[in-house]
Tab-separated table of N, CA, C and O in Angstrom:
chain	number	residue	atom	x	y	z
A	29	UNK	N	-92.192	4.616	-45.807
A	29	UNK	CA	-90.750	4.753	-45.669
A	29	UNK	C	-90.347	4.481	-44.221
A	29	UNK	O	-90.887	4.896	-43.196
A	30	UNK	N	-89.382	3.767	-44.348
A	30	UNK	CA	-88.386	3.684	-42.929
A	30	UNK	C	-88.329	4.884	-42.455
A	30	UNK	O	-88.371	5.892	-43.161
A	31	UNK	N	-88.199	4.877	-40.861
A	31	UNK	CA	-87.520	6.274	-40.048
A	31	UNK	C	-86.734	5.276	-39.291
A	31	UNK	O	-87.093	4.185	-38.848
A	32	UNK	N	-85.553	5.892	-39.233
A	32	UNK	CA	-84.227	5.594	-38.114
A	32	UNK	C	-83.460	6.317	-38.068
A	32	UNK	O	-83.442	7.239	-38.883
A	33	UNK	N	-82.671	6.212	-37.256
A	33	UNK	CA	-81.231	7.822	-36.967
A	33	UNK	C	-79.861	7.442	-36.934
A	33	UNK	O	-78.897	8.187	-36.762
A	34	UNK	N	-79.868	5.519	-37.218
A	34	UNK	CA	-78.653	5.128	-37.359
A	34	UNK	C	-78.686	4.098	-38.038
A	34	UNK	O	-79.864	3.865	-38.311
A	35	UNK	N	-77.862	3.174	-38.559
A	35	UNK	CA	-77.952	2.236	-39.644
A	35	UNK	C	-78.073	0.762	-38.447
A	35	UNK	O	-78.325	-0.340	-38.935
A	36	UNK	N	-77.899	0.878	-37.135
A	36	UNK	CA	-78.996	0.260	-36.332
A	36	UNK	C	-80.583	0.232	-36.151
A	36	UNK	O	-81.220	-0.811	-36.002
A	37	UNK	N	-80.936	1.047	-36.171
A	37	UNK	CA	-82.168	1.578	-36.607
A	37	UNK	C	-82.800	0.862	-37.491
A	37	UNK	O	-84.024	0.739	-37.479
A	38	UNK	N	-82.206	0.440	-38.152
A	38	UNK	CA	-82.892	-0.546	-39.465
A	38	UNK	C	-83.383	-2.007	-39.034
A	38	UNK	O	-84.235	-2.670	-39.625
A	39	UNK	N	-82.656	-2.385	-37.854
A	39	UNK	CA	-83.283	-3.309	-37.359
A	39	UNK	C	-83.840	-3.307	-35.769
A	39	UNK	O	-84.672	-4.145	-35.423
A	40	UNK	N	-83.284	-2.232	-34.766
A	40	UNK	CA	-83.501	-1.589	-33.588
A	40	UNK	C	-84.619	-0.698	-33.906
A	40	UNK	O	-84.436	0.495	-33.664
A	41	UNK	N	-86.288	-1.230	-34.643
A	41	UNK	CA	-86.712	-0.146	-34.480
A	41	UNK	C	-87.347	0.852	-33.404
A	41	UNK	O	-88.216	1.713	-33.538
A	42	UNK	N	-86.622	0.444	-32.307
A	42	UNK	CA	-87.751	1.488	-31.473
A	42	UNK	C	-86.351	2.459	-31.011
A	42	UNK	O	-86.181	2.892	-29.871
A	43	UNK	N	-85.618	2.633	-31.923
A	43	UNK	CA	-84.039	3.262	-31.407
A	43	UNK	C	-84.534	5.027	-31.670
A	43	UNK	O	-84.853	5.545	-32.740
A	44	UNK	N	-84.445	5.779	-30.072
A	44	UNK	CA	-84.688	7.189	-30.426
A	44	UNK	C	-83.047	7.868	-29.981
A	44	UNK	O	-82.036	7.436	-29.427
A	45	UNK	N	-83.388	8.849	-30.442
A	45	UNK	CA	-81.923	10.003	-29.862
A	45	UNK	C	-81.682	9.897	-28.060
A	45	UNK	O	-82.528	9.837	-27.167
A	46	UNK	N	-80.439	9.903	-28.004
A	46	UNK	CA	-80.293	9.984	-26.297
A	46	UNK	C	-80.767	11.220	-25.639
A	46	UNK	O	-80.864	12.207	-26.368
A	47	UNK	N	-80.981	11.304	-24.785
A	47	UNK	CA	-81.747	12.383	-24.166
A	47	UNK	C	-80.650	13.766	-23.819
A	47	UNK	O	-80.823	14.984	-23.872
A	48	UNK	N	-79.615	13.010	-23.495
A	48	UNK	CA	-78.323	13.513	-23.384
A	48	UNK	C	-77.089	13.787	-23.533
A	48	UNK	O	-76.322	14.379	-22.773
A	49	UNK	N	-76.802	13.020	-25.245
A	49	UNK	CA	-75.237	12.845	-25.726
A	49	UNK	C	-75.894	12.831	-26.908
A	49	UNK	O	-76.520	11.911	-27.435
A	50	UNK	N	-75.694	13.939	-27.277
A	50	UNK	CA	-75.530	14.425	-29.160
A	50	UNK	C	-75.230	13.482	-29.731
A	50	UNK	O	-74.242	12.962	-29.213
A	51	UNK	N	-75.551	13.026	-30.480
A	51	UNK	CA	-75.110	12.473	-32.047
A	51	UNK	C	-75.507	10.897	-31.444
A	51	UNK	O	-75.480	10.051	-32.338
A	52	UNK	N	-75.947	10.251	-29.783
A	52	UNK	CA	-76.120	8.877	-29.816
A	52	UNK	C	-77.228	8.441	-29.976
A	52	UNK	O	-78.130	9.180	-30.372
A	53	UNK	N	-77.475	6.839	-29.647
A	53	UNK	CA	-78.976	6.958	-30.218
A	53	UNK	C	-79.179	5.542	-28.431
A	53	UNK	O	-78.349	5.019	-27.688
A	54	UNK	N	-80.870	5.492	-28.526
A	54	UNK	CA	-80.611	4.137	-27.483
A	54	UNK	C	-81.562	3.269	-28.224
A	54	UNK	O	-81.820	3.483	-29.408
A	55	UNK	N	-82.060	2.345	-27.584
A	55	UNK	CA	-83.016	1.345	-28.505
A	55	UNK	C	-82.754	-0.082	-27.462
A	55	UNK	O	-81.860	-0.365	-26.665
A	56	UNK	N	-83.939	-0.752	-27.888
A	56	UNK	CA	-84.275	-2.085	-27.070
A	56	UNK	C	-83.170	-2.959	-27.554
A	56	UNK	O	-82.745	-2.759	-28.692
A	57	UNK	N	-82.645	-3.925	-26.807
A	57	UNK	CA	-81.681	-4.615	-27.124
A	57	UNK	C	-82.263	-5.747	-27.643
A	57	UNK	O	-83.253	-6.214	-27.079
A	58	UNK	N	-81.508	-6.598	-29.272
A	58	UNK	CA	-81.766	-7.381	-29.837
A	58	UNK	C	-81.003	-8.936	-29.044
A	58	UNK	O	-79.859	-9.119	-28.629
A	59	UNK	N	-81.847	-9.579	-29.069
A	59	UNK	CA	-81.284	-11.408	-29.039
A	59	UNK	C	-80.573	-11.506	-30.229
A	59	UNK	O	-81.217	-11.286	-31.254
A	60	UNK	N	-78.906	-11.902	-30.379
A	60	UNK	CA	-79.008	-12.677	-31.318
A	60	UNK	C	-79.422	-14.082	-31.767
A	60	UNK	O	-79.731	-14.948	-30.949
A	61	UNK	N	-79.420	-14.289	-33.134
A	61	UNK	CA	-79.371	-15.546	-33.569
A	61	UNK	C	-78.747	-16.894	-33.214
A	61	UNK	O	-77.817	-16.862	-34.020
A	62	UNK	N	-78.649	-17.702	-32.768
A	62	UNK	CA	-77.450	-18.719	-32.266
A	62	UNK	C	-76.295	-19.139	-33.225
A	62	UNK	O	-75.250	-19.743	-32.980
A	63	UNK	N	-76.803	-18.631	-34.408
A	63	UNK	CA	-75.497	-18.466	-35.709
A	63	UNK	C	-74.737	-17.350	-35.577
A	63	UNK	O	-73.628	-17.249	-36.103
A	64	UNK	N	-75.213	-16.553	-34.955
A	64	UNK	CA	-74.109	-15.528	-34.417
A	64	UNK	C	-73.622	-14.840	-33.492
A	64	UNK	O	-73.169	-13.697	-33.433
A	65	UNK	N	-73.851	-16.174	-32.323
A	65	UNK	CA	-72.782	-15.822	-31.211
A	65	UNK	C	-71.456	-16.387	-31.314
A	65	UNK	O	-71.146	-17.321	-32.053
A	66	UNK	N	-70.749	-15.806	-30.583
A	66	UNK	CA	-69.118	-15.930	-30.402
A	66	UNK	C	-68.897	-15.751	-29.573
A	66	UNK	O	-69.446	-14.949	-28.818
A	67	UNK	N	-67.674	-16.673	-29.297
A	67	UNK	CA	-67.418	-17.105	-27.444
A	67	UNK	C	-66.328	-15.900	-27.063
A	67	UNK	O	-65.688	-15.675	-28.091
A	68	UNK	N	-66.058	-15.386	-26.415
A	68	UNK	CA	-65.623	-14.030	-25.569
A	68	UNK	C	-64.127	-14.422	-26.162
A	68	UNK	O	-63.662	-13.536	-26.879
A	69	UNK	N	-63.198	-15.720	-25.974
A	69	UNK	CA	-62.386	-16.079	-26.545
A	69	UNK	C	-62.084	-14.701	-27.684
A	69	UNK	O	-61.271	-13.789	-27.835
A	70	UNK	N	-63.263	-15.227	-28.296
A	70	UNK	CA	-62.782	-14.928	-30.238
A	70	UNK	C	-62.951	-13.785	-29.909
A	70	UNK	O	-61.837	-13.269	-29.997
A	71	UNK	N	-63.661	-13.047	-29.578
A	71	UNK	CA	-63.834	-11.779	-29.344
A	71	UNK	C	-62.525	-10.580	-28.361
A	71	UNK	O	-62.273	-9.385	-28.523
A	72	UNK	N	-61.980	-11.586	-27.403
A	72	UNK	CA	-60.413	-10.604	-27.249
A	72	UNK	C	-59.192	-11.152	-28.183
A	72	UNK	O	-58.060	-10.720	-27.964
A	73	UNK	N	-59.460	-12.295	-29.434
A	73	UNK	CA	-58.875	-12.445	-30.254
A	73	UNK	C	-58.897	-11.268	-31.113
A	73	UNK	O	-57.985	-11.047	-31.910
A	74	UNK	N	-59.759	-10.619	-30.997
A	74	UNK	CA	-60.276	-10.049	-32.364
A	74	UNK	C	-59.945	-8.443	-31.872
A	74	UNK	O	-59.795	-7.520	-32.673
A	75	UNK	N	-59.866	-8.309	-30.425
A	75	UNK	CA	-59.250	-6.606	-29.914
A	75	UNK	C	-58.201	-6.901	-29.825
A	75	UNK	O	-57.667	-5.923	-30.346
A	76	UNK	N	-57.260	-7.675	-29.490
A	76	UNK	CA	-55.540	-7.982	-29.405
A	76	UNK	C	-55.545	-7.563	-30.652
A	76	UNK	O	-55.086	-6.430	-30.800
A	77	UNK	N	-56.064	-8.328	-31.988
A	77	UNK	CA	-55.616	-7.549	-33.514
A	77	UNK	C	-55.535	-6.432	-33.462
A	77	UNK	O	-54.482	-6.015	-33.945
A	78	UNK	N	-56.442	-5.405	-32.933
A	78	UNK	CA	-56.459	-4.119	-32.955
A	78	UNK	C	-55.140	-3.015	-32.650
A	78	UNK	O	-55.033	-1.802	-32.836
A	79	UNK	N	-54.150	-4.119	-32.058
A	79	UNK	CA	-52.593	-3.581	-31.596
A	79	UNK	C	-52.244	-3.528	-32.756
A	79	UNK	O	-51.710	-2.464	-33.066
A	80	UNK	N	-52.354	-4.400	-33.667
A	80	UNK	CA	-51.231	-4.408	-35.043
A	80	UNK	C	-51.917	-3.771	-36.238
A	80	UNK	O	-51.125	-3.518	-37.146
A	81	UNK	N	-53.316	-3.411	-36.504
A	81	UNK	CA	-53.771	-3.165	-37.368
A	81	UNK	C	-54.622	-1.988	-36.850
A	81	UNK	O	-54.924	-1.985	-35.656
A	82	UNK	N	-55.070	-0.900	-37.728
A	82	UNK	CA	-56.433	0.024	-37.499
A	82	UNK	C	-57.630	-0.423	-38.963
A	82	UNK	O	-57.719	-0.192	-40.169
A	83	UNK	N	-58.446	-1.251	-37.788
A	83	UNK	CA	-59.814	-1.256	-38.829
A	83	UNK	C	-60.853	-1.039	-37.878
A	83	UNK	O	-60.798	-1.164	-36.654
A	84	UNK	N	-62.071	-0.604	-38.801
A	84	UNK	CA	-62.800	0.370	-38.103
A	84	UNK	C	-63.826	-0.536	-37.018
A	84	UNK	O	-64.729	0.024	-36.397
A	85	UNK	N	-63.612	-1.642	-36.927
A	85	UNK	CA	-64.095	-2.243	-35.470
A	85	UNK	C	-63.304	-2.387	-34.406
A	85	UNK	O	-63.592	-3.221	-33.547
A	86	UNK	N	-61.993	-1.460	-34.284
A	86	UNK	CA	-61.361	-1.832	-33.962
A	86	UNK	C	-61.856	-0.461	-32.839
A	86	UNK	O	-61.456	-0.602	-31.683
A	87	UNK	N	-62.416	0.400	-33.039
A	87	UNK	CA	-63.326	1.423	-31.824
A	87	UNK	C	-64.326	0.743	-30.727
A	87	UNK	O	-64.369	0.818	-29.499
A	88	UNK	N	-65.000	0.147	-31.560
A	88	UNK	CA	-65.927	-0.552	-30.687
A	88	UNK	C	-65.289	-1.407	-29.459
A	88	UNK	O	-65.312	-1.266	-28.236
A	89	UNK	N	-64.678	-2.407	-30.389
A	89	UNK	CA	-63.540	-3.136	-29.611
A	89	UNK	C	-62.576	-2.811	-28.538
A	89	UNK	O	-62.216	-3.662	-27.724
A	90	UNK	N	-62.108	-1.459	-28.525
A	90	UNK	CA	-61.608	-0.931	-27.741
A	90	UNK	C	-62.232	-0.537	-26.783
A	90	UNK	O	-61.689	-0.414	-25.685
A	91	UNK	N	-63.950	-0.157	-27.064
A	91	UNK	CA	-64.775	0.321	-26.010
A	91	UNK	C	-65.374	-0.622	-24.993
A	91	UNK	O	-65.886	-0.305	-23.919
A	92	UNK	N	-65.207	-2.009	-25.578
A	92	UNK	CA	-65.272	-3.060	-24.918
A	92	UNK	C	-64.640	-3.562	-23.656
A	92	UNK	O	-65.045	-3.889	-22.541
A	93	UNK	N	-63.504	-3.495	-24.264
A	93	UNK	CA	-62.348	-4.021	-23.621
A	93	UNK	C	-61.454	-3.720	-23.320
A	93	UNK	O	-60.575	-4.503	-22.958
A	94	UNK	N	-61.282	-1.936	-23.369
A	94	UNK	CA	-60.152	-0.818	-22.430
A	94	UNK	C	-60.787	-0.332	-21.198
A	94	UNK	O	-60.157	0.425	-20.460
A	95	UNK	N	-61.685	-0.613	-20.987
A	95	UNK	CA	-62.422	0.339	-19.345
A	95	UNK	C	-62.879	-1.102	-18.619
A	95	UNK	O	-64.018	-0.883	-18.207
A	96	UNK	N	-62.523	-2.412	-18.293
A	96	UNK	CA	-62.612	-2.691	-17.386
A	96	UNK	C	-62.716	-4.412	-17.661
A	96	UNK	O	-62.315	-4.909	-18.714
A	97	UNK	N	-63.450	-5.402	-16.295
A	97	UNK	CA	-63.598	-6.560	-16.892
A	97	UNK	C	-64.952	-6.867	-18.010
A	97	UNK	O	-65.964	-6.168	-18.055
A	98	UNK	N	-64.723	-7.906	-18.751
A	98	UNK	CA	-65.407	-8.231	-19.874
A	98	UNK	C	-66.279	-9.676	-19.645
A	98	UNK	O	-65.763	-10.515	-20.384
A	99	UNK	N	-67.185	-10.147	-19.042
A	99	UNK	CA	-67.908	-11.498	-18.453
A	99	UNK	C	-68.812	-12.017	-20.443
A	99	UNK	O	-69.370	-11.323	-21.292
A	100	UNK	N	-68.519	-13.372	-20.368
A	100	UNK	CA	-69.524	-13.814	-21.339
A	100	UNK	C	-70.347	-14.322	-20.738
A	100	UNK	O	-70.185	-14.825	-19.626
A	101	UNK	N	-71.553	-14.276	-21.468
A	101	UNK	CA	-72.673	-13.837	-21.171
A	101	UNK	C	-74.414	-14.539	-22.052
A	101	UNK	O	-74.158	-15.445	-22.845
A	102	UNK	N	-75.295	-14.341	-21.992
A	102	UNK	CA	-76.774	-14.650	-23.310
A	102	UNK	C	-77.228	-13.882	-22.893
A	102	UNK	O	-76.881	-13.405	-21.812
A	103	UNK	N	-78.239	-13.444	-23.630
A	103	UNK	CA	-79.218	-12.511	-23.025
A	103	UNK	C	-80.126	-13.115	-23.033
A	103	UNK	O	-80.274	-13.900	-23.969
A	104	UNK	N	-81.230	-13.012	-21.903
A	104	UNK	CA	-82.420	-14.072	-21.429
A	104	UNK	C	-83.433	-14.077	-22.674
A	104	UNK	O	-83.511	-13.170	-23.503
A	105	UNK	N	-84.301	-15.419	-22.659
A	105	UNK	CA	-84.802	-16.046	-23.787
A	105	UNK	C	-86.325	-14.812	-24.063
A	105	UNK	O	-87.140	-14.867	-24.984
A	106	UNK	N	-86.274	-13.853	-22.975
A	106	UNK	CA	-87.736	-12.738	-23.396
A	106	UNK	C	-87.105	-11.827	-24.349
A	106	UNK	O	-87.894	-11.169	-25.027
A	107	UNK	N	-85.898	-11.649	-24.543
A	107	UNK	CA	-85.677	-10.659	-25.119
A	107	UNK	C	-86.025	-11.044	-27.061
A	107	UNK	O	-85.923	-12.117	-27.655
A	108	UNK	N	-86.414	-9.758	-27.549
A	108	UNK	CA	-86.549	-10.384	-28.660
A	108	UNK	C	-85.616	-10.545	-29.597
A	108	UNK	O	-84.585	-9.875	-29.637
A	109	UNK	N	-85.963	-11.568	-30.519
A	109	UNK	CA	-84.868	-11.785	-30.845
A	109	UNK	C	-84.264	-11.618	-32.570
A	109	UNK	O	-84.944	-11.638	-33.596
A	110	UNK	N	-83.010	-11.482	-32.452
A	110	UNK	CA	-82.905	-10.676	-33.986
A	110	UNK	C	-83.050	-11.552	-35.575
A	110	UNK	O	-83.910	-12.423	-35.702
A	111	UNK	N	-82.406	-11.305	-36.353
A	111	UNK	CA	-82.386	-11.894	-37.488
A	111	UNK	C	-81.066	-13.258	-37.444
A	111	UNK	O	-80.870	-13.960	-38.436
């Protein structure tokens, strides 16, 4: 059987509890796929929606892109990489 502590976990497996904030979790960061990146563009396309609508990415999104500047970015070719 699987062990994980978040429905990240399922593919973050080395994701343990934070040492210090209840209920979070941390874990090695995944590469994505090159089918699923998106250019920073689409991505403050997609938090501007968040003014007119409440859907539930619309938290994340906010955590993104209410506390400060936002740089696009890859993550270097060691990292491993996801599905």
């Amino acid at each position: 059987m699987l062990s994980h502590n978040s429905n990240c976990g399922l593919c973050h497996v080395s994701e343990e509890s934070h040492p210090t904030i209840v209920g979070a979790f941390v874990s090695d960061a995944l590469r994505p796929a090159p089918v699923y990146e998106v250019s920073l563009a689409e991505v403050q396309r997609s938090r501007r929606a968040c003014d007119r609508v409440e859907a539930p990415e619309c938290t994340m999104l906010r955590a993104l892109f209410d506390y400060g500047p936002v740089l696009q970015g890859s993550f270097n070719e060691s990292v491993r990489a996801g599905f």
